[in-house]
Short mmCIF file of C-alpha atoms in Angstrom, two decimals:
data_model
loop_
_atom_site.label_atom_id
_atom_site.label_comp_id
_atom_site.label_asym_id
_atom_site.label_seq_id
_atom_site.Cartn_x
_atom_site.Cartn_y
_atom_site.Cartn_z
CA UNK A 281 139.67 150.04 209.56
CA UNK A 282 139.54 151.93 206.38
CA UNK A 283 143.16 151.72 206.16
CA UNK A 284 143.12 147.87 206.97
CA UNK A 285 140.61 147.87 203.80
CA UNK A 286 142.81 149.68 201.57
CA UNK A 287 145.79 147.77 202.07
CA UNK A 288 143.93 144.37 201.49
CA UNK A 289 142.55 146.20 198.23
CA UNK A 290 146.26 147.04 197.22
CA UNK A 291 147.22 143.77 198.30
CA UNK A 292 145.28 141.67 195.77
CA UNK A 293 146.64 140.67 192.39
CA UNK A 294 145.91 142.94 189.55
CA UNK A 295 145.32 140.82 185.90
CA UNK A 296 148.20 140.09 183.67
CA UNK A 297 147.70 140.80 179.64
CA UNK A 298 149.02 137.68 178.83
CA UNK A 299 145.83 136.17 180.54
CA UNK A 300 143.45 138.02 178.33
CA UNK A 301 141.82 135.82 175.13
CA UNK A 302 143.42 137.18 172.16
CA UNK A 303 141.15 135.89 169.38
CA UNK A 304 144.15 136.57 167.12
CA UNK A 305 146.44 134.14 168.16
CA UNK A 306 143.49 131.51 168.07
CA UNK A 307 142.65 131.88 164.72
CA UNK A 308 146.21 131.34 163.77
CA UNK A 309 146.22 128.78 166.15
CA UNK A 310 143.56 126.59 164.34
CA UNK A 311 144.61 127.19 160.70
CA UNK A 312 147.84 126.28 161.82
CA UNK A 313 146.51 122.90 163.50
CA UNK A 314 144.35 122.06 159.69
CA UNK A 315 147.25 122.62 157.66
CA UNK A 316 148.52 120.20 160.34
CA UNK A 317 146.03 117.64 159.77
CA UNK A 318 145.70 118.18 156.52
CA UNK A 319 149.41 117.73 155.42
CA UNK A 320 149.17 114.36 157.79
CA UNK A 321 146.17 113.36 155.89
CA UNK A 322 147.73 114.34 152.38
CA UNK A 323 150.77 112.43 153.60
CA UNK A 324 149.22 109.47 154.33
CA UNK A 325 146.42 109.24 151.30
CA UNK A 326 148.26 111.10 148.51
CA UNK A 327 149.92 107.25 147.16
CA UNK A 328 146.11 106.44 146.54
CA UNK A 329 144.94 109.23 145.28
CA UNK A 330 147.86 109.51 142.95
CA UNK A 331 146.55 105.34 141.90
CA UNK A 332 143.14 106.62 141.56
CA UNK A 333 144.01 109.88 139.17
CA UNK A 334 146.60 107.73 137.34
CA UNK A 335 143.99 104.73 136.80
CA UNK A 336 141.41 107.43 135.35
CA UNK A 337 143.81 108.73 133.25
CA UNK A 338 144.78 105.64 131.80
CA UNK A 339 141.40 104.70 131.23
CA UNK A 340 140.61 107.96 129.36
CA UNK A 341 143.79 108.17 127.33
CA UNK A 342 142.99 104.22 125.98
CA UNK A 343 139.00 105.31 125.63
CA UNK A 344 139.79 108.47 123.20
CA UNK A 345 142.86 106.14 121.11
CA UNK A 346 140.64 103.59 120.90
CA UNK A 347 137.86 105.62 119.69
CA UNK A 348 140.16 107.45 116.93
CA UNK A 349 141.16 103.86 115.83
CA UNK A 350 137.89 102.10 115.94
CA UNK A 351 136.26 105.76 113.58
CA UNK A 352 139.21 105.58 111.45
CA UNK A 353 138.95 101.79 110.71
CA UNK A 354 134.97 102.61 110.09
CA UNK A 355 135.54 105.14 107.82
CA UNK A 356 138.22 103.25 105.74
CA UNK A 357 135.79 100.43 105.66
CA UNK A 358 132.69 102.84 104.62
CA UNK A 359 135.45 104.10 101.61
CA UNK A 360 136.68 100.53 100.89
CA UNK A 361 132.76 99.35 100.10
CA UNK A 362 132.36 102.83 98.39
CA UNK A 363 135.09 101.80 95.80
CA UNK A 364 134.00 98.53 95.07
CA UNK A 365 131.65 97.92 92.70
CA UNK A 366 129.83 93.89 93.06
CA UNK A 367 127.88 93.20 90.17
CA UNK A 368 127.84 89.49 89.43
CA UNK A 369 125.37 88.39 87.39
CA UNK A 370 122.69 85.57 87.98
CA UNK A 371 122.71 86.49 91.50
CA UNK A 372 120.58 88.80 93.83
CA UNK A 373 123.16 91.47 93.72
CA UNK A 374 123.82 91.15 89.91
CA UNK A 375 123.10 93.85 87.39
CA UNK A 376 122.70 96.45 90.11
CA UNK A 377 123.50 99.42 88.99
CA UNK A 378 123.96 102.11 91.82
CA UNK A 379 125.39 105.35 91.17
CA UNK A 380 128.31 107.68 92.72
CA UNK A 381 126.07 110.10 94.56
CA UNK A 382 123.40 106.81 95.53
CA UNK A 383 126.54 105.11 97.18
CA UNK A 384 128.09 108.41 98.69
CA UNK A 385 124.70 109.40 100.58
CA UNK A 386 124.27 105.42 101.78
CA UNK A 387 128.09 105.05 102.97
CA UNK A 388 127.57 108.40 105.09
CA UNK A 389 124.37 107.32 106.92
CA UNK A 390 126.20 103.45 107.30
CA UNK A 391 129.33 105.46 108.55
CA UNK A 392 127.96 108.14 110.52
CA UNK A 393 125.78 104.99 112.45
CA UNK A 394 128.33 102.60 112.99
CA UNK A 395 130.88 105.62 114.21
CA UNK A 396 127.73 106.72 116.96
CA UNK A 397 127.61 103.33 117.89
CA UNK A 398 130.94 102.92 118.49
CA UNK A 399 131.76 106.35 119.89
CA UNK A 400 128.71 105.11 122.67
CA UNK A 401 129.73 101.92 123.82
CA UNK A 402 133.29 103.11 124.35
CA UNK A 403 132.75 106.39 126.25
CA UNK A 404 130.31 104.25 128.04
CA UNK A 405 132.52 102.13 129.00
CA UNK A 406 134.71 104.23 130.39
CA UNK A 407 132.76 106.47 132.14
CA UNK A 408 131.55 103.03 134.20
CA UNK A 409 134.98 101.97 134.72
CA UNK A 410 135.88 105.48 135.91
CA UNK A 411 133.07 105.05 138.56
CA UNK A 412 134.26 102.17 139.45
CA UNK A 413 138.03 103.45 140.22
CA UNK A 414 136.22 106.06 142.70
CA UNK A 415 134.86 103.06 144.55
CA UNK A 416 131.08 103.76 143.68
CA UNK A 417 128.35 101.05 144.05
CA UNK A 418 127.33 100.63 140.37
CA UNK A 419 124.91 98.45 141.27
CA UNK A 420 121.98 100.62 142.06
CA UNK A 421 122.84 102.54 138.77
CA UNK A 422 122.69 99.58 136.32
CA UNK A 423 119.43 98.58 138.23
CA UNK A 424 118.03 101.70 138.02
CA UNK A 425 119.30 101.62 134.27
CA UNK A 426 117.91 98.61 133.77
CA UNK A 427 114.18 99.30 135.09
CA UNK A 428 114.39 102.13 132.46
CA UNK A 429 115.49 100.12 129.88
CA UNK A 430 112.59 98.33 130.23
CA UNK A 431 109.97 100.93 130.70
CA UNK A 432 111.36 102.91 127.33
CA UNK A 433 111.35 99.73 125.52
CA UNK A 434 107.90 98.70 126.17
CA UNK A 435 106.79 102.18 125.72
CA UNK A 436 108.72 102.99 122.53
CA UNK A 437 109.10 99.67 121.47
CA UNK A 438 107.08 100.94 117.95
CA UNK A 439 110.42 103.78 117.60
CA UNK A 440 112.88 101.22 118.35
CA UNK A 441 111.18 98.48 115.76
CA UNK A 442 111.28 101.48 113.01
CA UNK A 443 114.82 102.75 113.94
CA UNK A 444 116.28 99.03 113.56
CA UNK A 445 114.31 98.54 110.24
CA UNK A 446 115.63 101.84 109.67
CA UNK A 447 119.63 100.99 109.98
CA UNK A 448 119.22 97.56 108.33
CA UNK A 449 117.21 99.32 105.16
CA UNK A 450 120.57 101.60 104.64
CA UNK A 451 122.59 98.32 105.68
CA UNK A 452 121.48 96.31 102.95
CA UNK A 453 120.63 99.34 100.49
CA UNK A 454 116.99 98.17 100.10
CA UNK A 455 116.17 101.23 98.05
CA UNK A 456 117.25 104.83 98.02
CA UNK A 457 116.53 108.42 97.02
CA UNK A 458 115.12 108.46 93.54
CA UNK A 459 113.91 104.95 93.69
CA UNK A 460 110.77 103.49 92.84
CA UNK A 461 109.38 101.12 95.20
CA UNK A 462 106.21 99.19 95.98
CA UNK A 463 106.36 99.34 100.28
CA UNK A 464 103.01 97.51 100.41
CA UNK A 465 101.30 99.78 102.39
CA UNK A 466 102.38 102.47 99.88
CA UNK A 467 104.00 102.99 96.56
CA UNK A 468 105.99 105.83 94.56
CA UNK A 469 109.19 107.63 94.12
CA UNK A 470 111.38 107.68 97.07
CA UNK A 471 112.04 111.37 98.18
CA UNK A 472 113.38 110.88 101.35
CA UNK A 473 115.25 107.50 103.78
CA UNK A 474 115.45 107.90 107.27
CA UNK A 475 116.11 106.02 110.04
CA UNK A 476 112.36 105.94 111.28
CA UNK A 477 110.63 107.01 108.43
CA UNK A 478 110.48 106.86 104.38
CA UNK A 479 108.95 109.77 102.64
CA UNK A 480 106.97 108.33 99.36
CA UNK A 481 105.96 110.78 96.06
CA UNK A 482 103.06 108.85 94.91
CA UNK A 483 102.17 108.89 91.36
CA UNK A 484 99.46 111.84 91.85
CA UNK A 485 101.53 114.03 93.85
CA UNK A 486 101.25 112.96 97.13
CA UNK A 487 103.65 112.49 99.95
CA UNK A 488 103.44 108.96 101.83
CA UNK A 489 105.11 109.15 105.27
CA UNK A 490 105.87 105.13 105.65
CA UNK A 491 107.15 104.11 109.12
CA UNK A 492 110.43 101.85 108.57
CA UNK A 493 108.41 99.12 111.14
CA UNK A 494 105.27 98.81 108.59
CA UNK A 495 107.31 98.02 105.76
CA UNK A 496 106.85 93.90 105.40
CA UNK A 497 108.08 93.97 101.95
CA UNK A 498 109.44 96.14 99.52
CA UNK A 499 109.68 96.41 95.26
CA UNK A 500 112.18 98.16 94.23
CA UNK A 501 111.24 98.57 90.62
CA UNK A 502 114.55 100.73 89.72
CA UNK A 503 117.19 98.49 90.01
CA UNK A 504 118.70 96.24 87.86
CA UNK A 505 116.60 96.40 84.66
CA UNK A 506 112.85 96.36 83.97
CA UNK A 507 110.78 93.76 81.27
CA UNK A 508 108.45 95.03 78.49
CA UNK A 509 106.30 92.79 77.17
CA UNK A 510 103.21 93.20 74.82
CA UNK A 511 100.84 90.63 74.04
CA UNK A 512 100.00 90.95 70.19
CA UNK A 513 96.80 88.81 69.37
CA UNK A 514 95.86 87.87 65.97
CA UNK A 515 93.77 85.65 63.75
CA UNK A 516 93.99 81.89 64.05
CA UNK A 517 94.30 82.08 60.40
CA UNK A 518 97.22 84.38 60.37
CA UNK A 519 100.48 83.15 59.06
CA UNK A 520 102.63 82.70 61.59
CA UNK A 521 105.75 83.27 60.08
CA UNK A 522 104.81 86.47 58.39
CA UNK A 523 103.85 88.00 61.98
CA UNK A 524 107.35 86.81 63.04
CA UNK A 525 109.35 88.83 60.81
CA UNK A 526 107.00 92.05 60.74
CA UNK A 527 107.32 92.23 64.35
CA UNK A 528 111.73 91.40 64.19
CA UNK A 529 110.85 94.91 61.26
CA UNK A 530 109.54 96.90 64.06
CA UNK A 531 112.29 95.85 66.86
CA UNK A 532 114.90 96.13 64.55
CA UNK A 533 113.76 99.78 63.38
CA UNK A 534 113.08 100.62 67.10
CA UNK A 535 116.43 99.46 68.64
CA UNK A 536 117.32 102.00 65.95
CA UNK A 537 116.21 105.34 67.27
CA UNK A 538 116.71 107.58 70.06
CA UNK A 539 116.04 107.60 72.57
CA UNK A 540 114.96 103.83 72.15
CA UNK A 541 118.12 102.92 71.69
CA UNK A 542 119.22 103.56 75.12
CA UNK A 543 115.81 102.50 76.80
CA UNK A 544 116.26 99.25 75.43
CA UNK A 545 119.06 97.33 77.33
CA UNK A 546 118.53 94.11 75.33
CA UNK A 547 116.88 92.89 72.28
CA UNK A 548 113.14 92.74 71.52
CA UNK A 549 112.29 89.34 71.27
CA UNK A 550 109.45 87.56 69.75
CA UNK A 551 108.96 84.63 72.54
CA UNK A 552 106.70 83.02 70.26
CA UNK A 553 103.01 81.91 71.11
CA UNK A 554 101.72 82.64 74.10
CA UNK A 555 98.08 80.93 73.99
CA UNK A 556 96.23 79.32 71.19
CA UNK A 557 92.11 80.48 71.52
CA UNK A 558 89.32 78.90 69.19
CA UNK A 559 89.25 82.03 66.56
CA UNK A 560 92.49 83.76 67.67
CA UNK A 561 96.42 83.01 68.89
CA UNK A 562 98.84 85.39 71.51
CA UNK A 563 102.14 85.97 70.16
CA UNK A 564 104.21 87.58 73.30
CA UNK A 565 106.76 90.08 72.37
CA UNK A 566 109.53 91.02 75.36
CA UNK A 567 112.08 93.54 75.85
CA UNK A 568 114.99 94.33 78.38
CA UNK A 569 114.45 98.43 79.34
CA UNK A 570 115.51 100.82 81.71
CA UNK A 571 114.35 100.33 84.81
CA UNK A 572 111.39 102.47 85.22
CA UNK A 573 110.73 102.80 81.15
CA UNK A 574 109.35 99.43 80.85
CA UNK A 575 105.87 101.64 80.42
CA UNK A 576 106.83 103.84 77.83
CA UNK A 577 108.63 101.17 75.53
CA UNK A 578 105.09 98.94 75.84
CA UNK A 579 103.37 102.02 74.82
CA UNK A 580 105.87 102.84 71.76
CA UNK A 581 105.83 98.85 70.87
CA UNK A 582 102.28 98.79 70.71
CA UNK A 583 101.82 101.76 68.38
CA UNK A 584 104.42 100.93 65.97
CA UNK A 585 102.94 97.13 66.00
CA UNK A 586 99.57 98.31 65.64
CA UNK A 587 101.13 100.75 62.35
CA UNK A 588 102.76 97.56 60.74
CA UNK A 589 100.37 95.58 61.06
CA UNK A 590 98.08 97.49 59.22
CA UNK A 591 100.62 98.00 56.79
CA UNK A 592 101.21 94.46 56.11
CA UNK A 593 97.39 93.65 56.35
CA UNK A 594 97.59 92.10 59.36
CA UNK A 595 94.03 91.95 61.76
CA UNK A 596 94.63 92.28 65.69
CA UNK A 597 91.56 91.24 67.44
CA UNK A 598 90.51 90.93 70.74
CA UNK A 599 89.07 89.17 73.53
CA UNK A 600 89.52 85.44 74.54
CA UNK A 601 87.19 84.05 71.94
CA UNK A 602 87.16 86.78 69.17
CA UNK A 603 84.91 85.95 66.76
CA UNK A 604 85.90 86.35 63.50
CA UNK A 605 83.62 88.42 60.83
CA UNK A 606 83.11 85.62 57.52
CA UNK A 607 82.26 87.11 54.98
CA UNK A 608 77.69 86.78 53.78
CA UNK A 609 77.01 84.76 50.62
CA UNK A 610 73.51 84.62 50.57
CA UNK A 611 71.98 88.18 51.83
CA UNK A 612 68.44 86.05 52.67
CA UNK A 613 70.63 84.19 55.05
CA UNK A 614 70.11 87.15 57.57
CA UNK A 615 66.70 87.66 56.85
CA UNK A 616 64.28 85.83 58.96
CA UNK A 617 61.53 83.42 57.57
CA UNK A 618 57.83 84.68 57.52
CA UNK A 619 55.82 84.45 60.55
CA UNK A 620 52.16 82.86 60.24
CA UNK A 621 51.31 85.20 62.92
CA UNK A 622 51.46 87.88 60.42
CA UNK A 623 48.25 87.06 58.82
CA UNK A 624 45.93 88.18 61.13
CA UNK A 625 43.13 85.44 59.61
CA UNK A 626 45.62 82.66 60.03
CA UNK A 627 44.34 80.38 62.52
CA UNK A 628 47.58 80.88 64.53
CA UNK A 629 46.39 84.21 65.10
CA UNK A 630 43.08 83.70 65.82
CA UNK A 631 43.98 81.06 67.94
CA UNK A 632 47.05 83.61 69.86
CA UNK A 633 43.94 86.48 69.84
CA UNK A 634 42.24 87.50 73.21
CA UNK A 635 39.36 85.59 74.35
CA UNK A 636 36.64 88.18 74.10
CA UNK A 637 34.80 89.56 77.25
CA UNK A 638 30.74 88.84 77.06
CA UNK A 639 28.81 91.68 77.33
CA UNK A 640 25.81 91.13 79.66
CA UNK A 641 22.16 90.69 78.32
CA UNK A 642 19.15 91.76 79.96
CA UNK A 643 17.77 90.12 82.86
CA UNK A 644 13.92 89.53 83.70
CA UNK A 645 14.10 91.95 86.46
CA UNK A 646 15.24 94.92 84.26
CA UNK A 647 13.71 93.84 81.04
CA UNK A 648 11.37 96.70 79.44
CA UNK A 649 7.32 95.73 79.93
#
């Protein structure tokens, strides 16, 4: 029986090696069936990928040429209005006189905006066609873009108004460093332009921060030229003639000197009469200055008038009905006439004297027995 057992032991099978899992051979097995798949896959997408990368790169290389072409034609535009100078006169742009450095600083800020602007809408552009190649739903995203567009607007719709005020200031060179402007909320030297804000050097030191929004209307009293005038009033009696050609002395003799001479951009001119009062006449005297000396040459004309004047015997008075001193003939004129109430027994003094106050008598009850 043993024997019958061993025999049916040596009579099964023994295992083969080639029925063992090798994990080997099924490693190599799978890569090789993905490099399978994948070359079948590459095969049968690479045309549209090749579309796809060729359509980006299209769209790229025409974004960055156009951009180059669109900052170069800026900047020769910026250099073109840099060179040329507009000054016709009798309009709003005539007689302004704007220097190099002025114009440099203002063509920078106009170029370096305009090139920003430009540089964003084209990149832009392309980075949303480039989605748009790769099949993407831009919808959601210029929703989305649009809802925030929205919120930042009404929430920063105060920055945006100054930033806009901002570029069309430097646009239209409103004013500019050095300047002195009247901003209506604010008024001084001009230290600083920005987009958002102005800084202001008031005429006691201080610095005015002005937003670019606030500003409703603006002086610019440094362009162009400035007026001078002096009102010069006299006696009624004066002659008129004579005042005429000692003030033409003292315009001619101040057109003369330095540094009057450059101050004074035109002629001082006697307009003439001004107002005719009851016991005096305004002669108006006007000058074409610097801009921003029209002070200083009404505070030169009116000392060197005031000097002649007196030289010539000449009487500036003042006021709107100055009265004019005439001379006393008789001194008893300004002495006044007696009074009657200065005799005290006049009867206008006895009559203008207090009524007395009765002192009271005695009485039966305390009469002395």
């Amino acid at each position: 029986m043993f024997s019958t057992v061993l025999r049916a032991a040596g009579s099964s099978p023994s295992p083969s090696p080639s029925a063992t899992t090798d994990p080997t051979v099924a490693t190599l097995q799978d890569a090789q069936e993905s490099a399978t798949n994948a070359a079948s896959w590459v095969e049968q997408n690479w045309s549209t990928w090749l579309a796809i990368g060729l359509r980006v790169l299209l769209i790229l290389v025409v974004a960055a040429v156009l951009r180059v072409v669109v900052r170069r034609a800026i900047t020769k535009l910026i250099d073109r209005m840099t060179r040329t100078v507009q000054a016709v006169d009798g309009t709003a742009l005539g007689g302004l006189l704007v220097n190099v450095e002025r114009r440099r600083q203002r063509s920078q800020a106009i170029g370096s905006v305009l090139r920003s602007v430009a540089s964003f809408l084209i990149i832009g552009t392309a980075a949303l066609m480039i989605l748009g190649t790769f099949e993407i739903n831009l919808a959601p995203l210029l929703a989305s873009a649009g809802v925030a567009g929205v919120a930042i607007g009404f929430g920063a719709r105060n920055l945006v108004t100054d930033f806009l005020s901002g570029v069309f200031m430097i646009l239209e060179d409103q004013y500019g460093v050095g300047d002195t402007i009247d901003a209506g909320v604010a008024s001084g030297e001009v230290i600083e332009v920005g987009l958002r804000v102005t800084k202001l050097r008031g005429d006691n030191g201080e610095i005015w921060y002005v937003r670019n929004g606030e500003v409703k209307r603006i002086g610019n009293l440094s362009q162009g030229w400035a007026t001078a005038g002096v009102d010069v009033q006299v006696r009624a009696s004066e002659d008129l003639d004579h005042v005429r050609s000692v003030l033409n002395e003292v315009a001619e003799a101040m057109s003369k000197e330095e540094p009057w001479n450059e101050r004074l951009w035109g002629p001082v001119e006697v307009l003439g009469l001004d107002s005719v009062l009851l016991d005096s006449m305004v002669v108006r005297v006007s000058a074409r200055t610097m801009p921003g000396k029209a002070l200083s040459v009404e505070r030169e004309l009116r000392w060197r008038i005031k000097r002649a004047f007196d030289a010539a015997d000449i009487r500036i008075v003042g006021g709107p009905t100055a009265a004019v001193d005439e001379e006393i003939v008789d001194p008893s004129a300004a002495v006044s006439a007696p009074s009657a109430l200065g005799n005290p027994a006049s009867p206008q003094s006895e009559a203008a004297a207090p009524i007395p106050v009765p002192v009271p008598g005695p009485t039966p009850s305390n009469a002395p027995k």
